[in-house]
Amino acid sequence: MAAPRAPAPVRRPAAVTGKFKFIDRVVSSHRLHILVMGNDQESLRQGRADVLMVLTFDPVGQKLIFLNIPRDTRVFLPGRGWVKINSGYAYGGPELQITMVERFLGIPMDKYIEISQGGFKAAIDAVGGVEVRPRFAFTVNDRYEFPLGPQRLDGTMALIYSTMRKQDPEGDLGRNRRQQEVLRSLLTEFGQLEPLDLGPLMTSLLGELATNMRTDLTPAELLALRRHHAYVIDEQTTERVQGKGGTIGRTWFYSVPDRERQRLHLLLRDQ
């Protein structure tokens, strides 16, 4: 089978080419795309990307769009053939993973956040936990209980909550929904911090979590995002990658047709 066509050529924006600084785009009407990569290990540069989430800041529509890319999504990687999209992290680190997501969507990422499971837990604990509301009650390993109704989770419980898959009737897609819920709650917690507290907290986190979290966002850029895109706390929407799961050869893949990739490209691209 031939490799699928990319929905559109990847044209890197000024933020990537260096013509304009990212901080200039933050205060403009341009959409911004930030890729969140969460690996499945306690430290960075290990394992595979367990979470691939694109955050699209839309200053014109005044909303933040969440898009989880299922980790089993089938893509063509030159030199390796058909692989799962999250294998890019194992084959070439965050650099290749970013490239694979950009190629899949036909949209360049402006910035990235790379975080390990250890960093995920520490970031949540740093803001005092996150609020979630499970759609159904479940227990993990006969020990960790998540009843119906609102509840506050610390970092360890939030990780368990957001990675459970086997008991979810939607499988990986249901897990993606919970990951988005946790991240939305984390953004809300950060949004409630006073501006004078946010910068020092991020500087501290990046220093303490050097082996667990990495980003090319500076504290000044984070403050600018907070100031010029305050709508993201209250105006959020989610998008789902439409595809079909199944075994090809001996491997389980989530296959996404070209027309769906084109839809996502048109939906998220800079207007």
PDB file of C-alpha atoms in Angstrom:
ATOM      1  CA  MET A   1       0.000   0.000   0.000  1.00  0.00           C
ATOM      2  CA  ALA A   2       1.304   3.432  -0.863  1.00  0.00           C
ATOM      3  CA  ALA A   3       2.018   5.989   1.807  1.00  0.00           C
ATOM      4  CA  PRO A   4      -0.934   8.363   2.397  1.00  0.00           C
ATOM      5  CA  ARG A   5      -0.838  11.883   1.051  1.00  0.00           C
ATOM      6  CA  ALA A   6      -0.254  14.595   3.609  1.00  0.00           C
ATOM      7  CA  PRO A   7      -3.360  16.792   3.833  1.00  0.00           C
ATOM      8  CA  ALA A   8      -1.330  19.857   2.982  1.00  0.00           C
ATOM      9  CA  PRO A   9       2.348  20.800   2.746  1.00  0.00           C
ATOM     10  CA  VAL A  10       3.885  21.550   6.101  1.00  0.00           C
ATOM     11  CA  ARG A  11       4.659  25.244   5.972  1.00  0.00           C
ATOM     12  CA  ARG A  12       6.503  26.361   9.045  1.00  0.00           C
ATOM     13  CA  PRO A  13       5.161  29.661  10.398  1.00  0.00           C
ATOM     14  CA  ALA A  14       7.249  32.702  11.172  1.00  0.00           C
ATOM     15  CA  ALA A  15       7.555  31.511  14.779  1.00  0.00           C
ATOM     16  CA  VAL A  16       9.528  28.511  13.550  1.00  0.00           C
ATOM     17  CA  THR A  17      11.458  30.078  10.689  1.00  0.00           C
ATOM     18  CA  GLY A  18      12.634  32.890  12.926  1.00  0.00           C
ATOM     19  CA  LYS A  19      11.148  35.783  10.928  1.00  0.00           C
ATOM     20  CA  PHE A  20       8.935  36.732  13.869  1.00  0.00           C
ATOM     21  CA  LYS A  21       9.290  35.809  17.492  1.00  0.00           C
ATOM     22  CA  PHE A  22       6.709  33.574  19.139  1.00  0.00           C
ATOM     23  CA  ILE A  23       5.926  36.361  21.605  1.00  0.00           C
ATOM     24  CA  ASP A  24       4.812  38.503  18.640  1.00  0.00           C
ATOM     25  CA  ARG A  25       2.414  35.798  17.498  1.00  0.00           C
ATOM     26  CA  VAL A  26       0.996  35.522  21.010  1.00  0.00           C
ATOM     27  CA  VAL A  27      -0.307  39.088  20.840  1.00  0.00           C
ATOM     28  CA  SER A  28      -1.554  38.747  17.240  1.00  0.00           C
ATOM     29  CA  SER A  29      -4.708  37.176  15.788  1.00  0.00           C
ATOM     30  CA  HIS A  30      -2.787  34.091  14.629  1.00  0.00           C
ATOM     31  CA  ARG A  31      -3.687  30.667  15.944  1.00  0.00           C
ATOM     32  CA  LEU A  32      -1.032  28.988  18.065  1.00  0.00           C
ATOM     33  CA  HIS A  33      -0.334  25.260  18.216  1.00  0.00           C
ATOM     34  CA  ILE A  34       1.395  23.637  21.177  1.00  0.00           C
ATOM     35  CA  LEU A  35       2.145  19.916  21.226  1.00  0.00           C
ATOM     36  CA  VAL A  36       2.050  18.127  24.583  1.00  0.00           C
ATOM     37  CA  MET A  37       4.026  14.876  24.579  1.00  0.00           C
ATOM     38  CA  GLY A  38       3.801  12.598  27.599  1.00  0.00           C
ATOM     39  CA  ASN A  39       5.988   9.517  27.624  1.00  0.00           C
ATOM     40  CA  ASP A  40       5.189   6.271  29.438  1.00  0.00           C
ATOM     41  CA  GLN A  41       8.226   6.328  31.750  1.00  0.00           C
ATOM     42  CA  GLU A  42       9.252   8.182  34.911  1.00  0.00           C
ATOM     43  CA  SER A  43      11.971  10.154  33.099  1.00  0.00           C
ATOM     44  CA  LEU A  44      12.316  11.813  29.697  1.00  0.00           C
ATOM     45  CA  ARG A  45      13.941  10.296  26.611  1.00  0.00           C
ATOM     46  CA  GLN A  46      12.644   6.826  27.501  1.00  0.00           C
ATOM     47  CA  GLY A  47       9.856   4.624  26.174  1.00  0.00           C
ATOM     48  CA  ARG A  48       7.178   5.861  23.803  1.00  0.00           C
ATOM     49  CA  ALA A  49       4.809   8.804  23.715  1.00  0.00           C
ATOM     50  CA  ASP A  50       1.808   7.729  25.762  1.00  0.00           C
ATOM     51  CA  VAL A  51       0.063  11.078  25.236  1.00  0.00           C
ATOM     52  CA  LEU A  52       0.013  13.227  22.095  1.00  0.00           C
ATOM     53  CA  MET A  53      -2.209  16.260  22.542  1.00  0.00           C
ATOM     54  CA  VAL A  54      -2.362  19.347  20.355  1.00  0.00           C
ATOM     55  CA  LEU A  55      -3.541  22.567  22.007  1.00  0.00           C
ATOM     56  CA  THR A  56      -4.774  25.156  19.504  1.00  0.00           C
ATOM     57  CA  PHE A  57      -5.195  28.700  20.816  1.00  0.00           C
ATOM     58  CA  ASP A  58      -7.792  30.519  18.692  1.00  0.00           C
ATOM     59  CA  PRO A  59      -7.824  34.243  19.574  1.00  0.00           C
ATOM     60  CA  VAL A  60     -10.430  35.054  16.914  1.00  0.00           C
ATOM     61  CA  GLY A  61     -12.903  32.362  17.982  1.00  0.00           C
ATOM     62  CA  GLN A  62     -11.871  32.939  21.611  1.00  0.00           C
ATOM     63  CA  LYS A  63     -11.469  29.245  22.409  1.00  0.00           C
ATOM     64  CA  LEU A  64      -8.886  26.582  23.158  1.00  0.00           C
ATOM     65  CA  ILE A  65      -9.176  23.412  21.079  1.00  0.00           C
ATOM     66  CA  PHE A  66      -7.960  20.096  22.505  1.00  0.00           C
ATOM     67  CA  LEU A  67      -7.056  17.324  20.068  1.00  0.00           C
ATOM     68  CA  ASN A  68      -5.724  13.969  21.262  1.00  0.00           C
ATOM     69  CA  ILE A  69      -4.039  11.899  18.570  1.00  0.00           C
ATOM     70  CA  PRO A  70      -4.542   8.209  19.445  1.00  0.00           C
ATOM     71  CA  ARG A  71      -1.189   6.634  20.134  1.00  0.00           C
ATOM     72  CA  ASP A  72      -1.966   3.646  17.864  1.00  0.00           C
ATOM     73  CA  THR A  73      -2.629   5.877  14.830  1.00  0.00           C
ATOM     74  CA  ARG A  74      -1.117   4.249  11.741  1.00  0.00           C
ATOM     75  CA  VAL A  75       1.308   6.453   9.803  1.00  0.00           C
ATOM     76  CA  PHE A  76       4.053   5.922   7.257  1.00  0.00           C
ATOM     77  CA  LEU A  77       7.580   6.677   8.469  1.00  0.00           C
ATOM     78  CA  PRO A  78      10.217   6.794   5.718  1.00  0.00           C
ATOM     79  CA  GLY A  79      12.857   4.176   6.354  1.00  0.00           C
ATOM     80  CA  ARG A  80      10.663   2.154   8.703  1.00  0.00           C
ATOM     81  CA  GLY A  81       7.380   1.707   6.894  1.00  0.00           C
ATOM     82  CA  TRP A  82       4.006   1.629   8.640  1.00  0.00           C
ATOM     83  CA  VAL A  83       4.280   2.363  12.355  1.00  0.00           C
ATOM     84  CA  LYS A  84       2.229   3.711  15.231  1.00  0.00           C
ATOM     85  CA  ILE A  85       2.518   7.467  15.483  1.00  0.00           C
ATOM     86  CA  ASN A  86       3.762   7.346  19.078  1.00  0.00           C
ATOM     87  CA  SER A  87       6.806   5.291  18.043  1.00  0.00           C
ATOM     88  CA  GLY A  88       8.440   8.482  16.797  1.00  0.00           C
ATOM     89  CA  TYR A  89       9.472   9.240  20.362  1.00  0.00           C
ATOM     90  CA  ALA A  90      11.304   5.903  20.652  1.00  0.00           C
ATOM     91  CA  TYR A  91      12.920   6.126  17.202  1.00  0.00           C
ATOM     92  CA  GLY A  92      14.058   9.734  17.258  1.00  0.00           C
ATOM     93  CA  GLY A  93      13.103  11.419  20.509  1.00  0.00           C
ATOM     94  CA  PRO A  94      10.811  14.448  20.769  1.00  0.00           C
ATOM     95  CA  GLU A  95      12.254  15.950  17.584  1.00  0.00           C
ATOM     96  CA  LEU A  96      11.019  13.096  15.386  1.00  0.00           C
ATOM     97  CA  GLN A  97       7.767  12.889  17.335  1.00  0.00           C
ATOM     98  CA  ILE A  98       7.028  16.544  16.635  1.00  0.00           C
ATOM     99  CA  THR A  99       7.800  16.031  12.940  1.00  0.00           C
ATOM    100  CA  MET A 100       5.453  13.036  12.729  1.00  0.00           C
ATOM    101  CA  VAL A 101       2.579  14.977  14.298  1.00  0.00           C
ATOM    102  CA  GLU A 102       3.218  17.935  11.994  1.00  0.00           C
ATOM    103  CA  ARG A 103       3.175  15.645   8.978  1.00  0.00           C
ATOM    104  CA  PHE A 104       0.010  13.879  10.140  1.00  0.00           C
ATOM    105  CA  LEU A 105      -1.912  17.157  10.521  1.00  0.00           C
ATOM    106  CA  GLY A 106      -0.124  19.213   7.887  1.00  0.00           C
ATOM    107  CA  ILE A 107       0.302  21.898  10.546  1.00  0.00           C
ATOM    108  CA  PRO A 108       3.555  23.040  12.204  1.00  0.00           C
ATOM    109  CA  MET A 109       3.757  23.198  15.967  1.00  0.00           C
ATOM    110  CA  ASP A 110       4.769  26.566  17.438  1.00  0.00           C
ATOM    111  CA  LYS A 111       5.941  25.160  20.760  1.00  0.00           C
ATOM    112  CA  TYR A 112       6.092  21.879  22.639  1.00  0.00           C
ATOM    113  CA  ILE A 113       5.860  20.536  26.168  1.00  0.00           C
ATOM    114  CA  GLU A 114       7.552  17.207  26.840  1.00  0.00           C
ATOM    115  CA  ILE A 115       6.726  15.569  30.146  1.00  0.00           C
ATOM    116  CA  SER A 116       7.332  12.200  31.775  1.00  0.00           C
ATOM    117  CA  GLN A 117       4.988  10.410  34.133  1.00  0.00           C
ATOM    118  CA  GLY A 118       7.098  11.687  37.015  1.00  0.00           C
ATOM    119  CA  GLY A 119       6.843  15.243  35.736  1.00  0.00           C
ATOM    120  CA  PHE A 120       3.092  14.892  35.193  1.00  0.00           C
ATOM    121  CA  LYS A 121       2.584  13.925  38.839  1.00  0.00           C
ATOM    122  CA  ALA A 122       4.893  16.661  40.117  1.00  0.00           C
ATOM    123  CA  ALA A 123       3.189  19.404  38.063  1.00  0.00           C
ATOM    124  CA  ILE A 124      -0.217  18.435  39.447  1.00  0.00           C
ATOM    125  CA  ASP A 125       1.069  18.267  43.014  1.00  0.00           C
ATOM    126  CA  ALA A 126       2.673  21.704  42.561  1.00  0.00           C
ATOM    127  CA  VAL A 127      -0.782  23.306  42.132  1.00  0.00           C
ATOM    128  CA  GLY A 128      -2.439  21.245  44.865  1.00  0.00           C
ATOM    129  CA  GLY A 129      -4.175  18.655  42.682  1.00  0.00           C
ATOM    130  CA  VAL A 130      -6.855  18.689  39.984  1.00  0.00           C
ATOM    131  CA  GLU A 131     -10.637  18.353  39.941  1.00  0.00           C
ATOM    132  CA  VAL A 132     -12.236  15.586  37.844  1.00  0.00           C
ATOM    133  CA  ARG A 133     -15.698  14.098  37.407  1.00  0.00           C
ATOM    134  CA  PRO A 134     -15.591  10.423  36.303  1.00  0.00           C
ATOM    135  CA  ARG A 135     -18.305   9.366  33.833  1.00  0.00           C
ATOM    136  CA  PHE A 136     -18.445   5.951  35.530  1.00  0.00           C
ATOM    137  CA  ALA A 137     -17.053   4.428  38.725  1.00  0.00           C
ATOM    138  CA  PHE A 138     -14.021   2.154  38.467  1.00  0.00           C
ATOM    139  CA  THR A 139     -11.231   0.632  40.539  1.00  0.00           C
ATOM    140  CA  VAL A 140      -7.661   0.046  39.393  1.00  0.00           C
ATOM    141  CA  ASN A 141      -5.601  -2.868  40.732  1.00  0.00           C
ATOM    142  CA  ASP A 142      -8.213  -3.484  43.457  1.00  0.00           C
ATOM    143  CA  ARG A 143      -6.779  -0.492  45.261  1.00  0.00           C
ATOM    144  CA  TYR A 144      -7.373   2.856  43.598  1.00  0.00           C
ATOM    145  CA  GLU A 145     -11.055   3.792  43.599  1.00  0.00           C
ATOM    146  CA  PHE A 146     -12.698   6.462  41.443  1.00  0.00           C
ATOM    147  CA  PRO A 147     -16.384   6.829  42.377  1.00  0.00           C
ATOM    148  CA  LEU A 148     -18.939   8.842  40.437  1.00  0.00           C
ATOM    149  CA  GLY A 149     -19.069  12.543  41.159  1.00  0.00           C
ATOM    150  CA  PRO A 150     -16.559  15.379  41.505  1.00  0.00           C
ATOM    151  CA  GLN A 151     -13.307  14.639  43.308  1.00  0.00           C
ATOM    152  CA  ARG A 152      -9.850  16.119  43.708  1.00  0.00           C
ATOM    153  CA  LEU A 153      -6.833  14.015  42.758  1.00  0.00           C
ATOM    154  CA  ASP A 154      -3.163  14.350  43.582  1.00  0.00           C
ATOM    155  CA  GLY A 155      -0.509  13.657  40.973  1.00  0.00           C
ATOM    156  CA  THR A 156      -0.327   9.886  41.502  1.00  0.00           C
ATOM    157  CA  MET A 157      -4.093   9.405  41.420  1.00  0.00           C
ATOM    158  CA  ALA A 158      -4.460  11.713  38.409  1.00  0.00           C
ATOM    159  CA  LEU A 159      -1.915   9.640  36.482  1.00  0.00           C
ATOM    160  CA  ILE A 160      -3.765   6.411  37.286  1.00  0.00           C
ATOM    161  CA  TYR A 161      -7.094   8.031  36.415  1.00  0.00           C
ATOM    162  CA  SER A 162      -5.916   9.374  33.059  1.00  0.00           C
ATOM    163  CA  THR A 163      -4.080   6.237  31.887  1.00  0.00           C
ATOM    164  CA  MET A 164      -6.678   3.563  32.705  1.00  0.00           C
ATOM    165  CA  ARG A 165      -7.930   1.981  29.481  1.00  0.00           C
ATOM    166  CA  LYS A 166      -9.098  -1.624  29.905  1.00  0.00           C
ATOM    167  CA  GLN A 167     -12.232  -0.801  31.908  1.00  0.00           C
ATOM    168  CA  ASP A 168     -13.315   2.055  29.668  1.00  0.00           C
ATOM    169  CA  PRO A 169     -16.004   1.037  27.134  1.00  0.00           C
ATOM    170  CA  GLU A 170     -14.409   3.474  24.657  1.00  0.00           C
ATOM    171  CA  GLY A 171     -10.922   2.042  25.150  1.00  0.00           C
ATOM    172  CA  ASP A 172      -8.136   4.399  24.117  1.00  0.00           C
ATOM    173  CA  LEU A 173     -10.611   7.090  23.047  1.00  0.00           C
ATOM    174  CA  GLY A 174     -12.146   7.132  26.523  1.00  0.00           C
ATOM    175  CA  ARG A 175      -8.677   7.388  27.994  1.00  0.00           C
ATOM    176  CA  ASN A 176      -7.985  10.353  25.708  1.00  0.00           C
ATOM    177  CA  ARG A 177     -11.133  12.016  27.053  1.00  0.00           C
ATOM    178  CA  ARG A 178      -9.895  11.640  30.642  1.00  0.00           C
ATOM    179  CA  GLN A 179      -6.460  12.973  29.701  1.00  0.00           C
ATOM    180  CA  GLN A 180      -8.097  16.067  28.266  1.00  0.00           C
ATOM    181  CA  GLU A 181     -10.189  16.441  31.416  1.00  0.00           C
ATOM    182  CA  VAL A 182      -7.108  16.329  33.639  1.00  0.00           C
ATOM    183  CA  LEU A 183      -5.195  18.796  31.470  1.00  0.00           C
ATOM    184  CA  ARG A 184      -8.171  21.185  31.373  1.00  0.00           C
ATOM    185  CA  SER A 185      -8.334  21.046  35.159  1.00  0.00           C
ATOM    186  CA  LEU A 186      -4.576  21.626  35.415  1.00  0.00           C
ATOM    187  CA  LEU A 187      -4.855  24.661  33.138  1.00  0.00           C
ATOM    188  CA  THR A 188      -7.647  25.970  35.341  1.00  0.00           C
ATOM    189  CA  GLU A 189      -5.455  25.602  38.421  1.00  0.00           C
ATOM    190  CA  PHE A 190      -2.609  27.462  36.722  1.00  0.00           C
ATOM    191  CA  GLY A 191      -5.090  30.095  35.550  1.00  0.00           C
ATOM    192  CA  GLN A 192      -6.170  30.798  39.106  1.00  0.00           C
ATOM    193  CA  LEU A 193      -2.637  31.623  40.162  1.00  0.00           C
ATOM    194  CA  GLU A 194      -1.719  35.266  40.512  1.00  0.00           C
ATOM    195  CA  PRO A 195       0.514  36.453  37.637  1.00  0.00           C
ATOM    196  CA  LEU A 196       3.291  37.231  40.103  1.00  0.00           C
ATOM    197  CA  ASP A 197       3.188  33.613  41.303  1.00  0.00           C
ATOM    198  CA  LEU A 198       2.969  31.897  37.910  1.00  0.00           C
ATOM    199  CA  GLY A 199       6.421  32.903  36.619  1.00  0.00           C
ATOM    200  CA  PRO A 200       8.354  31.782  39.715  1.00  0.00           C
ATOM    201  CA  LEU A 201       6.341  28.539  39.878  1.00  0.00           C
ATOM    202  CA  MET A 202       7.176  27.645  36.262  1.00  0.00           C
ATOM    203  CA  THR A 203      10.828  28.581  36.748  1.00  0.00           C
ATOM    204  CA  SER A 204      10.938  26.384  39.841  1.00  0.00           C
ATOM    205  CA  LEU A 205       9.202  23.482  38.110  1.00  0.00           C
ATOM    206  CA  LEU A 206      11.497  23.601  35.102  1.00  0.00           C
ATOM    207  CA  GLY A 207      14.496  23.645  37.401  1.00  0.00           C
ATOM    208  CA  GLU A 208      13.346  20.880  39.730  1.00  0.00           C
ATOM    209  CA  LEU A 209      11.999  18.681  36.929  1.00  0.00           C
ATOM    210  CA  ALA A 210      14.923  18.921  34.540  1.00  0.00           C
ATOM    211  CA  THR A 211      14.807  15.156  33.959  1.00  0.00           C
ATOM    212  CA  ASN A 212      10.999  15.014  33.936  1.00  0.00           C
ATOM    213  CA  MET A 213       9.762  18.019  31.959  1.00  0.00           C
ATOM    214  CA  ARG A 214      11.091  20.087  29.091  1.00  0.00           C
ATOM    215  CA  THR A 215       9.597  22.859  26.974  1.00  0.00           C
ATOM    216  CA  ASP A 216      10.724  25.590  24.639  1.00  0.00           C
ATOM    217  CA  LEU A 217       8.191  27.939  26.253  1.00  0.00           C
ATOM    218  CA  THR A 218       9.869  30.504  28.484  1.00  0.00           C
ATOM    219  CA  PRO A 219       8.257  31.822  31.693  1.00  0.00           C
ATOM    220  CA  ALA A 220       7.809  35.182  29.921  1.00  0.00           C
ATOM    221  CA  GLU A 221       5.980  33.478  27.040  1.00  0.00           C
ATOM    222  CA  LEU A 222       3.757  31.583  29.474  1.00  0.00           C
ATOM    223  CA  LEU A 223       2.849  34.838  31.183  1.00  0.00           C
ATOM    224  CA  ALA A 224       2.060  36.389  27.798  1.00  0.00           C
ATOM    225  CA  LEU A 225      -0.174  33.443  26.920  1.00  0.00           C
ATOM    226  CA  ARG A 226      -1.973  33.852  30.232  1.00  0.00           C
ATOM    227  CA  ARG A 227      -2.425  37.584  29.692  1.00  0.00           C
ATOM    228  CA  HIS A 228      -3.497  37.607  26.027  1.00  0.00           C
ATOM    229  CA  HIS A 229      -5.406  34.310  25.900  1.00  0.00           C
ATOM    230  CA  ALA A 230      -7.333  34.381  29.156  1.00  0.00           C
ATOM    231  CA  TYR A 231     -10.340  32.850  27.379  1.00  0.00           C
ATOM    232  CA  VAL A 232      -8.695  29.402  27.477  1.00  0.00           C
ATOM    233  CA  ILE A 233      -9.775  28.860  31.082  1.00  0.00           C
ATOM    234  CA  ASP A 234     -13.497  29.054  30.327  1.00  0.00           C
ATOM    235  CA  GLU A 235     -13.845  28.481  26.575  1.00  0.00           C
ATOM    236  CA  GLN A 236     -12.599  25.040  25.613  1.00  0.00           C
ATOM    237  CA  THR A 237     -13.668  22.531  22.984  1.00  0.00           C
ATOM    238  CA  THR A 238     -12.453  19.038  22.165  1.00  0.00           C
ATOM    239  CA  GLU A 239     -11.990  17.337  18.832  1.00  0.00           C
ATOM    240  CA  ARG A 240     -11.703  13.641  18.140  1.00  0.00           C
ATOM    241  CA  VAL A 241      -9.693  11.910  15.443  1.00  0.00           C
ATOM    242  CA  GLN A 242     -12.212   9.795  13.532  1.00  0.00           C
ATOM    243  CA  GLY A 243     -10.841   6.433  12.479  1.00  0.00           C
ATOM    244  CA  LYS A 244     -11.173   2.710  12.928  1.00  0.00           C
ATOM    245  CA  GLY A 245      -9.162   0.290  15.038  1.00  0.00           C
ATOM    246  CA  GLY A 246      -8.154  -3.155  13.848  1.00  0.00           C
ATOM    247  CA  THR A 247      -5.335  -5.640  13.432  1.00  0.00           C
ATOM    248  CA  ILE A 248      -3.131  -5.329  10.367  1.00  0.00           C
ATOM    249  CA  GLY A 249      -0.664  -8.176  10.131  1.00  0.00           C
ATOM    250  CA  ARG A 250      -0.038  -8.884  13.787  1.00  0.00           C
ATOM    251  CA  THR A 251      -0.239  -5.311  15.000  1.00  0.00           C
ATOM    252  CA  TRP A 252      -3.204  -3.311  16.279  1.00  0.00           C
ATOM    253  CA  PHE A 253      -3.542   0.053  14.544  1.00  0.00           C
ATOM    254  CA  TYR A 254      -5.946   2.975  14.556  1.00  0.00           C
ATOM    255  CA  SER A 255      -6.374   3.778  10.873  1.00  0.00           C
ATOM    256  CA  VAL A 256      -7.298   7.339   9.901  1.00  0.00           C
ATOM    257  CA  PRO A 257      -8.417   8.068   6.301  1.00  0.00           C
ATOM    258  CA  ASP A 258      -6.897  10.944   4.345  1.00  0.00           C
ATOM    259  CA  ARG A 259     -10.220  12.794   4.312  1.00  0.00           C
ATOM    260  CA  GLU A 260     -10.226  12.875   8.124  1.00  0.00           C
ATOM    261  CA  ARG A 261      -6.696  14.229   8.213  1.00  0.00           C
ATOM    262  CA  GLN A 262      -7.773  16.887   5.743  1.00  0.00           C
ATOM    263  CA  ARG A 263     -10.741  17.774   7.958  1.00  0.00           C
ATOM    264  CA  LEU A 264      -8.489  18.179  10.981  1.00  0.00           C
ATOM    265  CA  HIS A 265      -6.028  20.246   8.982  1.00  0.00           C
ATOM    266  CA  LEU A 266      -8.735  22.659   7.818  1.00  0.00           C
ATOM    267  CA  LEU A 267     -10.219  22.809  11.305  1.00  0.00           C
ATOM    268  CA  LEU A 268      -6.989  23.658  13.115  1.00  0.00           C
ATOM    269  CA  ARG A 269      -4.862  25.554  10.626  1.00  0.00           C
ATOM    270  CA  ASP A 270      -4.159  29.245  11.035  1.00  0.00           C
ATOM    271  CA  GLN A 271      -6.975  31.251   9.476  1.00  0.00           C
TER     272      GLN A 271
END
